[in-house]
Amino acid sequence: MLLKEKLAIFTQQKRGLLATNFYNLETLHGVLQAASDLKEPIILQLTKSSIDYMGLDSAVKLGRAGLEQFGVEGWIHLDHGGSVELVQQCLDAGFDSVMIDGSELPFEENIKITQEVVKRAEAYNAHVEAELGYVAKLGQSHGKQGFTQPNEAKEFVDATGVDALAVAIGTAHGFYKEEPNLDIELLKNIKEVTNATLVLHGSSGVPHSQVQEAISNGICKVNLATEIKNIFMKTLQKELTNNEEIDLRKVFPKATNQVTELVKTKLEMIKN
């Protein structure tokens, strides 16, 4: 099933589809074990940094092989693509879905670059995500001045024909210094004026009850990245303290298992 079709079904059912980033074999297997255990579909996301780290072809083949090995329904997605050139490389490499992130560009330029990506993706039957508004990055404030506005969301989706739209309603990338407070009323207003799949970036550290409320009011794709990196590395750091073990095959599985347990809680959360 195409990702676009799956997201349409889940949006109608008011349930979420989890999109998790992976960084190596261990984090990939941790995610896929959780999806396999709970028989849930999953979107596997790669950023430019992860692509640069693993290599484009290696990363895609690793993801595809993992989905087959674990018997999971899933799709491979470019997260926060910063250029048309990178998007094209990912389309050529067989990605099911790509994101072009022009959220820091002026509105008209964001429309223009998104239109170009939508046009290119059509030939590959690939799903396209864009971002409107500003989801703050680690260490930045996330004031309401950067929130997605319903009238602009409608104009943007109508002009671009984009499949999915990441909206800024109070989340941020990275961990939070204080508990976030998602603007659900704003989300409802956005949902009323656009048929695009709505995406929540920055779910790490957001109380499950708020994520579930967001799903009930229009969010479908829920991104998870920071908590995966954090629990994997924190577990490794703990395991390697006063540990003379040199066989990584004995050490890494403990961190991988923690990723699995984390992702299971998130998969239960988004079923709502």
mmCIF file of N, CA and C in Angstrom, residues 139-187:
data_model
loop_
_atom_site.group_PDB
_atom_site.id
_atom_site.type_symbol
_atom_site.label_atom_id
_atom_site.label_comp_id
_atom_site.label_asym_id
_atom_site.label_seq_id
_atom_site.Cartn_x
_atom_site.Cartn_y
_atom_site.Cartn_z
ATOM 1 N N GLY A 139 17.269 24.076 21.758
ATOM 2 C CA GLY A 139 17.813 25.255 22.413
ATOM 3 C C GLY A 139 17.146 26.561 22.013
ATOM 4 N N GLN A 140 16.265 26.515 21.020
ATOM 5 C CA GLN A 140 15.576 27.724 20.587
ATOM 6 C C GLN A 140 14.228 27.840 21.279
ATOM 7 N N SER A 141 13.750 29.062 21.374
ATOM 8 C CA SER A 141 12.416 29.260 21.922
ATOM 9 C C SER A 141 11.403 28.865 20.858
ATOM 10 N N HIS A 142 10.192 28.513 21.300
ATOM 11 C CA HIS A 142 9.173 28.150 20.320
ATOM 12 C C HIS A 142 7.895 28.927 20.617
ATOM 13 N N GLY A 143 8.043 30.251 20.465
ATOM 14 C CA GLY A 143 6.919 31.134 20.725
ATOM 15 C C GLY A 143 5.852 31.024 19.656
ATOM 16 N N LYS A 144 4.665 31.536 19.968
ATOM 17 C CA LYS A 144 3.526 31.374 19.062
ATOM 18 C C LYS A 144 3.662 32.183 17.782
ATOM 19 N N GLN A 145 4.647 33.081 17.715
ATOM 20 C CA GLN A 145 4.792 33.873 16.500
ATOM 21 C C GLN A 145 5.189 33.001 15.308
ATOM 22 N N GLY A 146 5.721 31.820 15.582
ATOM 23 C CA GLY A 146 6.121 30.935 14.492
ATOM 24 C C GLY A 146 5.101 29.866 14.173
ATOM 25 N N PHE A 147 3.953 29.906 14.825
ATOM 26 C CA PHE A 147 2.948 28.855 14.635
ATOM 27 C C PHE A 147 2.335 28.924 13.232
ATOM 28 N N THR A 148 1.918 27.772 12.738
ATOM 29 C CA THR A 148 1.263 27.686 11.437
ATOM 30 C C THR A 148 -0.105 28.364 11.492
ATOM 31 N N GLN A 149 -0.382 29.191 10.509
ATOM 32 C CA GLN A 149 -1.674 29.888 10.452
ATOM 33 C C GLN A 149 -2.607 29.181 9.466
ATOM 34 N N PRO A 150 -3.861 28.955 9.844
ATOM 35 C CA PRO A 150 -4.797 28.201 9.001
ATOM 36 C C PRO A 150 -4.934 28.751 7.592
ATOM 37 N N ASN A 151 -5.049 30.070 7.444
ATOM 38 C CA ASN A 151 -5.230 30.644 6.111
ATOM 39 C C ASN A 151 -4.017 30.386 5.223
ATOM 40 N N GLU A 152 -2.817 30.437 5.821
ATOM 41 C CA GLU A 152 -1.601 30.166 5.053
ATOM 42 C C GLU A 152 -1.490 28.678 4.735
ATOM 43 N N ALA A 153 -1.931 27.833 5.671
ATOM 44 C CA ALA A 153 -1.901 26.385 5.433
ATOM 45 C C ALA A 153 -2.774 26.037 4.223
ATOM 46 N N LYS A 154 -3.953 26.620 4.170
ATOM 47 C CA LYS A 154 -4.868 26.367 3.044
ATOM 48 C C LYS A 154 -4.252 26.855 1.732
ATOM 49 N N GLU A 155 -3.741 28.063 1.743
ATOM 50 C CA GLU A 155 -3.140 28.621 0.531
ATOM 51 C C GLU A 155 -1.952 27.783 0.079
ATOM 52 N N PHE A 156 -1.144 27.354 1.032
ATOM 53 C CA PHE A 156 0.061 26.580 0.735
ATOM 54 C C PHE A 156 -0.282 25.229 0.110
ATOM 55 N N VAL A 157 -1.202 24.499 0.734
ATOM 56 C CA VAL A 157 -1.579 23.173 0.239
ATOM 57 C C VAL A 157 -2.272 23.285 -1.113
ATOM 58 N N ASP A 158 -3.142 24.271 -1.270
ATOM 59 C CA ASP A 158 -3.836 24.467 -2.545
ATOM 60 C C ASP A 158 -2.847 24.784 -3.662
ATOM 61 N N ALA A 159 -1.827 25.573 -3.335
ATOM 62 C CA ALA A 159 -0.868 26.011 -4.356
ATOM 63 C C ALA A 159 0.134 24.922 -4.737
ATOM 64 N N THR A 160 0.456 24.047 -3.783
ATOM 65 C CA THR A 160 1.523 23.067 -4.013
ATOM 66 C C THR A 160 1.015 21.665 -4.335
ATOM 67 N N GLY A 161 -0.170 21.322 -3.834
ATOM 68 C CA GLY A 161 -0.661 19.960 -3.985
ATOM 69 C C GLY A 161 0.113 18.962 -3.145
ATOM 70 N N VAL A 162 0.779 19.444 -2.119
ATOM 71 C CA VAL A 162 1.591 18.577 -1.261
ATOM 72 C C VAL A 162 0.696 17.585 -0.514
ATOM 73 N N ASP A 163 1.225 16.380 -0.267
ATOM 74 C CA ASP A 163 0.442 15.327 0.389
ATOM 75 C C ASP A 163 0.323 15.530 1.893
ATOM 76 N N ALA A 164 1.408 15.971 2.517
ATOM 77 C CA ALA A 164 1.442 16.079 3.977
ATOM 78 C C ALA A 164 2.067 17.403 4.394
ATOM 79 N N LEU A 165 1.610 17.914 5.515
ATOM 80 C CA LEU A 165 2.093 19.204 6.003
ATOM 81 C C LEU A 165 2.461 19.108 7.475
ATOM 82 N N ALA A 166 3.729 19.378 7.756
ATOM 83 C CA ALA A 166 4.181 19.460 9.146
ATOM 84 C C ALA A 166 3.801 20.838 9.678
ATOM 85 N N VAL A 167 3.079 20.844 10.792
ATOM 86 C CA VAL A 167 2.563 22.103 11.330
ATOM 87 C C VAL A 167 3.244 22.439 12.659
ATOM 88 N N ALA A 168 3.382 23.728 12.885
ATOM 89 C CA ALA A 168 3.960 24.229 14.133
ATOM 90 C C ALA A 168 2.819 24.619 15.070
ATOM 91 N N ILE A 169 2.602 23.799 16.107
ATOM 92 C CA ILE A 169 1.508 24.067 17.058
ATOM 93 C C ILE A 169 1.995 24.022 18.510
ATOM 94 N N GLY A 170 3.326 24.097 18.676
ATOM 95 C CA GLY A 170 3.854 24.135 20.039
ATOM 96 C C GLY A 170 4.923 23.115 20.359
ATOM 97 N N THR A 171 5.316 22.303 19.374
ATOM 98 C CA THR A 171 6.393 21.349 19.610
ATOM 99 C C THR A 171 7.727 21.964 19.188
ATOM 100 N N ALA A 172 8.803 21.275 19.550
ATOM 101 C CA ALA A 172 10.147 21.694 19.159
ATOM 102 C C ALA A 172 10.992 20.448 18.956
ATOM 103 N N HIS A 173 12.039 20.574 18.134
ATOM 104 C CA HIS A 173 12.955 19.460 17.959
ATOM 105 C C HIS A 173 13.897 19.395 19.165
ATOM 106 N N GLY A 174 14.184 18.184 19.642
ATOM 107 C CA GLY A 174 15.029 18.036 20.827
ATOM 108 C C GLY A 174 14.177 17.959 22.080
ATOM 109 N N PHE A 175 14.842 17.964 23.235
ATOM 110 C CA PHE A 175 14.117 17.889 24.500
ATOM 111 C C PHE A 175 13.657 19.275 24.941
ATOM 112 N N TYR A 176 12.664 19.289 25.813
ATOM 113 C CA TYR A 176 12.056 20.533 26.276
ATOM 114 C C TYR A 176 12.586 20.919 27.657
ATOM 115 N N LYS A 177 12.737 22.228 27.855
ATOM 116 C CA LYS A 177 13.139 22.718 29.181
ATOM 117 C C LYS A 177 11.932 22.782 30.102
ATOM 118 N N GLU A 178 10.770 22.930 29.524
ATOM 119 C CA GLU A 178 9.531 22.909 30.292
ATOM 120 C C GLU A 178 8.487 22.175 29.472
ATOM 121 N N GLU A 179 7.443 21.688 30.125
ATOM 122 C CA GLU A 179 6.448 20.872 29.423
ATOM 123 C C GLU A 179 5.784 21.682 28.314
ATOM 124 N N PRO A 180 5.761 21.141 27.097
ATOM 125 C CA PRO A 180 5.104 21.861 25.994
ATOM 126 C C PRO A 180 3.596 21.890 26.188
ATOM 127 N N ASN A 181 2.984 22.846 25.538
ATOM 128 C CA ASN A 181 1.531 22.976 25.597
ATOM 129 C C ASN A 181 1.017 23.148 24.174
ATOM 130 N N LEU A 182 0.584 22.047 23.576
ATOM 131 C CA LEU A 182 0.160 22.091 22.184
ATOM 132 C C LEU A 182 -1.133 22.894 22.020
ATOM 133 N N ASP A 183 -1.180 23.686 20.948
ATOM 134 C CA ASP A 183 -2.347 24.517 20.668
ATOM 135 C C ASP A 183 -3.347 23.691 19.850
ATOM 136 N N ILE A 184 -4.205 22.976 20.541
ATOM 137 C CA ILE A 184 -5.150 22.076 19.885
ATOM 138 C C ILE A 184 -6.214 22.845 19.102
ATOM 139 N N GLU A 185 -6.624 24.002 19.604
ATOM 140 C CA GLU A 185 -7.613 24.803 18.877
ATOM 141 C C GLU A 185 -7.059 25.246 17.529
ATOM 142 N N LEU A 186 -5.805 25.640 17.514
ATOM 143 C CA LEU A 186 -5.165 26.029 16.259
ATOM 144 C C LEU A 186 -5.133 24.833 15.307
ATOM 145 N N LEU A 187 -4.776 23.664 15.844
ATOM 146 C CA LEU A 187 -4.752 22.444 15.037
ATOM 147 C C LEU A 187 -6.120 22.167 14.418
#
